[in-house]
């Protein structure tokens, strides 16, 4: 899903953090403006802003995925980036974002998998 318009709109009112791939992990950086994005891992534009590590201060996270089910289970791309990031942000409201065709009957899940609080489709 293209989140650029959402980010541009809300960055005037909210602090927006975006992920940056660093090795096998995601770090969060402050979004400043479109001109400060640069192509990163996988050709995805990533912010060059300040590193953010105050995870307890995050109240909402939009989480991409390959597929989601109505129970909030998420299927990623298999690298585990969000599986490692989400446990660091336990109190944030987690919204899986996807196209309607990405909603499936059931996503395989393990007890340690973190469920989304809501699934948002376009």
PDB file of C-alpha atoms in Angstrom:
ATOM      1  CA  UNK A   1       0.000   0.000   0.000  1.00  0.00           C
ATOM      2  CA  UNK A   2       1.154   3.492  -0.783  1.00  0.00           C
ATOM      3  CA  UNK A   3       1.329   5.443   2.479  1.00  0.00           C
ATOM      4  CA  UNK A   4       3.022   8.584   1.108  1.00  0.00           C
ATOM      5  CA  UNK A   5      -0.110  10.762   1.112  1.00  0.00           C
ATOM      6  CA  UNK A   6      -1.033   9.622   4.633  1.00  0.00           C
ATOM      7  CA  UNK A   7       2.469  10.500   5.829  1.00  0.00           C
ATOM      8  CA  UNK A   8       2.500  13.910   4.135  1.00  0.00           C
ATOM      9  CA  UNK A   9      -0.921  14.786   5.553  1.00  0.00           C
ATOM     10  CA  UNK A  10      -0.349  13.729   9.146  1.00  0.00           C
ATOM     11  CA  UNK A  11       3.283  14.835   9.453  1.00  0.00           C
ATOM     12  CA  UNK A  12       2.022  18.408   9.843  1.00  0.00           C
ATOM     13  CA  UNK A  13       0.170  17.401  13.013  1.00  0.00           C
ATOM     14  CA  UNK A  14       1.895  14.268  14.323  1.00  0.00           C
ATOM     15  CA  UNK A  15       5.403  12.965  14.763  1.00  0.00           C
ATOM     16  CA  UNK A  16       5.877  10.275  12.099  1.00  0.00           C
ATOM     17  CA  UNK A  17       8.469   7.538  12.475  1.00  0.00           C
ATOM     18  CA  UNK A  18       9.437   5.307   9.580  1.00  0.00           C
ATOM     19  CA  UNK A  19      11.451   2.096   9.526  1.00  0.00           C
ATOM     20  CA  UNK A  20      14.962   1.802   8.153  1.00  0.00           C
ATOM     21  CA  UNK A  21      16.475  -1.618   7.456  1.00  0.00           C
ATOM     22  CA  UNK A  22      19.808  -1.996   9.230  1.00  0.00           C
ATOM     23  CA  UNK A  23      21.249  -5.469   8.849  1.00  0.00           C
ATOM     24  CA  UNK A  24      18.636  -7.909  10.141  1.00  0.00           C
ATOM     25  CA  UNK A  25      16.661  -5.321  12.089  1.00  0.00           C
ATOM     26  CA  UNK A  26      14.470  -2.279  11.665  1.00  0.00           C
ATOM     27  CA  UNK A  27      15.351   0.958  13.356  1.00  0.00           C
ATOM     28  CA  UNK A  28      12.944   3.863  13.510  1.00  0.00           C
ATOM     29  CA  UNK A  29      13.838   7.318  12.270  1.00  0.00           C
ATOM     30  CA  UNK A  30      11.947  10.573  12.409  1.00  0.00           C
ATOM     31  CA  UNK A  31      10.290  11.602   9.139  1.00  0.00           C
ATOM     32  CA  UNK A  32      11.045  15.229   8.379  1.00  0.00           C
ATOM     33  CA  UNK A  33       9.984  15.885   4.768  1.00  0.00           C
ATOM     34  CA  UNK A  34       9.801  14.044   1.424  1.00  0.00           C
ATOM     35  CA  UNK A  35      13.131  15.491   0.284  1.00  0.00           C
ATOM     36  CA  UNK A  36      14.870  13.755   3.196  1.00  0.00           C
ATOM     37  CA  UNK A  37      13.936  10.264   2.031  1.00  0.00           C
ATOM     38  CA  UNK A  38      16.528   8.175   0.219  1.00  0.00           C
ATOM     39  CA  UNK A  39      16.358   4.730  -1.399  1.00  0.00           C
ATOM     40  CA  UNK A  40      17.278   2.075   1.111  1.00  0.00           C
ATOM     41  CA  UNK A  41      17.041  -1.682   1.346  1.00  0.00           C
ATOM     42  CA  UNK A  42      14.769  -3.257  -1.235  1.00  0.00           C
ATOM     43  CA  UNK A  43      14.562   0.089  -3.111  1.00  0.00           C
ATOM     44  CA  UNK A  44      12.109   1.498  -0.547  1.00  0.00           C
ATOM     45  CA  UNK A  45      12.563   5.146   0.399  1.00  0.00           C
ATOM     46  CA  UNK A  46      13.761   5.513   3.967  1.00  0.00           C
ATOM     47  CA  UNK A  47      14.063   8.584   6.209  1.00  0.00           C
ATOM     48  CA  UNK A  48      17.400  10.141   7.046  1.00  0.00           C
ATOM     49  CA  UNK A  49      16.066  11.868  10.154  1.00  0.00           C
ATOM     50  CA  UNK A  50      17.018  11.414  13.759  1.00  0.00           C
ATOM     51  CA  UNK A  51      17.152   7.887  15.249  1.00  0.00           C
ATOM     52  CA  UNK A  52      14.200   7.229  17.582  1.00  0.00           C
ATOM     53  CA  UNK A  53      14.449   4.705  20.425  1.00  0.00           C
ATOM     54  CA  UNK A  54      11.844   5.889  22.950  1.00  0.00           C
ATOM     55  CA  UNK A  55       9.539   2.990  22.062  1.00  0.00           C
ATOM     56  CA  UNK A  56       7.270   3.574  25.071  1.00  0.00           C
ATOM     57  CA  UNK A  57       6.297   6.919  23.526  1.00  0.00           C
ATOM     58  CA  UNK A  58       4.823   5.293  20.381  1.00  0.00           C
ATOM     59  CA  UNK A  59       1.033   5.025  20.495  1.00  0.00           C
ATOM     60  CA  UNK A  60       0.203   3.777  16.972  1.00  0.00           C
ATOM     61  CA  UNK A  61       1.992   1.645  14.409  1.00  0.00           C
ATOM     62  CA  UNK A  62       0.839   0.810  10.880  1.00  0.00           C
ATOM     63  CA  UNK A  63       2.205  -2.609   9.990  1.00  0.00           C
ATOM     64  CA  UNK A  64       2.470  -3.914   6.434  1.00  0.00           C
ATOM     65  CA  UNK A  65       2.083  -7.559   5.559  1.00  0.00           C
ATOM     66  CA  UNK A  66       1.619 -10.058   2.766  1.00  0.00           C
ATOM     67  CA  UNK A  67      -1.636 -11.320   4.301  1.00  0.00           C
ATOM     68  CA  UNK A  68      -3.811 -10.844   7.369  1.00  0.00           C
ATOM     69  CA  UNK A  69      -6.760 -12.731   8.810  1.00  0.00           C
ATOM     70  CA  UNK A  70      -9.748 -11.378  10.732  1.00  0.00           C
ATOM     71  CA  UNK A  71      -8.187 -12.506  14.016  1.00  0.00           C
ATOM     72  CA  UNK A  72      -5.370 -10.012  13.518  1.00  0.00           C
ATOM     73  CA  UNK A  73      -2.731 -12.543  12.525  1.00  0.00           C
ATOM     74  CA  UNK A  74      -0.138 -11.301  10.056  1.00  0.00           C
ATOM     75  CA  UNK A  75       2.002 -13.004   7.452  1.00  0.00           C
ATOM     76  CA  UNK A  76       5.169 -11.092   6.605  1.00  0.00           C
ATOM     77  CA  UNK A  77       7.785 -11.612   3.941  1.00  0.00           C
ATOM     78  CA  UNK A  78       9.781 -14.070   6.027  1.00  0.00           C
ATOM     79  CA  UNK A  79      12.733 -11.976   7.165  1.00  0.00           C
ATOM     80  CA  UNK A  80      11.241 -11.349  10.646  1.00  0.00           C
ATOM     81  CA  UNK A  81      11.841  -7.584  10.698  1.00  0.00           C
ATOM     82  CA  UNK A  82       8.484  -6.772  12.306  1.00  0.00           C
ATOM     83  CA  UNK A  83       8.632  -9.919  14.467  1.00  0.00           C
ATOM     84  CA  UNK A  84      11.713  -8.386  16.102  1.00  0.00           C
ATOM     85  CA  UNK A  85      10.418  -4.784  16.164  1.00  0.00           C
ATOM     86  CA  UNK A  86       6.880  -5.245  17.527  1.00  0.00           C
ATOM     87  CA  UNK A  87       7.879  -6.750  20.915  1.00  0.00           C
ATOM     88  CA  UNK A  88       9.814  -3.518  21.604  1.00  0.00           C
ATOM     89  CA  UNK A  89       6.571  -1.521  21.171  1.00  0.00           C
ATOM     90  CA  UNK A  90       4.073  -3.503  23.284  1.00  0.00           C
ATOM     91  CA  UNK A  91       1.739  -0.663  24.247  1.00  0.00           C
ATOM     92  CA  UNK A  92       1.240   0.768  20.739  1.00  0.00           C
ATOM     93  CA  UNK A  93      -2.038   0.186  18.905  1.00  0.00           C
ATOM     94  CA  UNK A  94      -1.116  -2.042  15.961  1.00  0.00           C
ATOM     95  CA  UNK A  95      -3.008  -1.638  12.677  1.00  0.00           C
ATOM     96  CA  UNK A  96      -2.252  -4.027   9.849  1.00  0.00           C
ATOM     97  CA  UNK A  97      -2.585  -2.251   6.508  1.00  0.00           C
ATOM     98  CA  UNK A  98      -3.400  -4.077   3.294  1.00  0.00           C
ATOM     99  CA  UNK A  99      -5.482  -4.309   0.148  1.00  0.00           C
ATOM    100  CA  UNK A 100      -8.772  -6.227   0.470  1.00  0.00           C
ATOM    101  CA  UNK A 101      -7.388  -9.200  -1.480  1.00  0.00           C
ATOM    102  CA  UNK A 102      -4.742  -9.632   1.237  1.00  0.00           C
ATOM    103  CA  UNK A 103      -7.397 -10.554   3.819  1.00  0.00           C
ATOM    104  CA  UNK A 104      -7.488 -14.335   3.979  1.00  0.00           C
ATOM    105  CA  UNK A 105      -9.449 -16.891   5.961  1.00  0.00           C
ATOM    106  CA  UNK A 106      -6.535 -17.920   8.177  1.00  0.00           C
ATOM    107  CA  UNK A 107      -2.878 -16.992   8.605  1.00  0.00           C
ATOM    108  CA  UNK A 108      -0.733 -19.583  10.388  1.00  0.00           C
ATOM    109  CA  UNK A 109       0.340 -18.170  13.746  1.00  0.00           C
ATOM    110  CA  UNK A 110       2.507 -19.236  16.646  1.00  0.00           C
ATOM    111  CA  UNK A 111       1.828 -18.303  20.288  1.00  0.00           C
ATOM    112  CA  UNK A 112       4.692 -15.754  20.199  1.00  0.00           C
ATOM    113  CA  UNK A 113       3.323 -13.951  17.116  1.00  0.00           C
ATOM    114  CA  UNK A 114       1.951 -10.501  17.862  1.00  0.00           C
ATOM    115  CA  UNK A 115      -1.577  -9.902  16.634  1.00  0.00           C
ATOM    116  CA  UNK A 116      -2.792  -6.683  15.128  1.00  0.00           C
ATOM    117  CA  UNK A 117      -5.441  -4.747  17.022  1.00  0.00           C
ATOM    118  CA  UNK A 118      -7.159  -3.857  13.752  1.00  0.00           C
ATOM    119  CA  UNK A 119      -6.819  -4.515  10.016  1.00  0.00           C
ATOM    120  CA  UNK A 120      -7.279  -1.531   7.697  1.00  0.00           C
ATOM    121  CA  UNK A 121      -7.918  -2.081   4.007  1.00  0.00           C
ATOM    122  CA  UNK A 122      -8.080   0.389   1.207  1.00  0.00           C
TER     123      UNK A 122
END
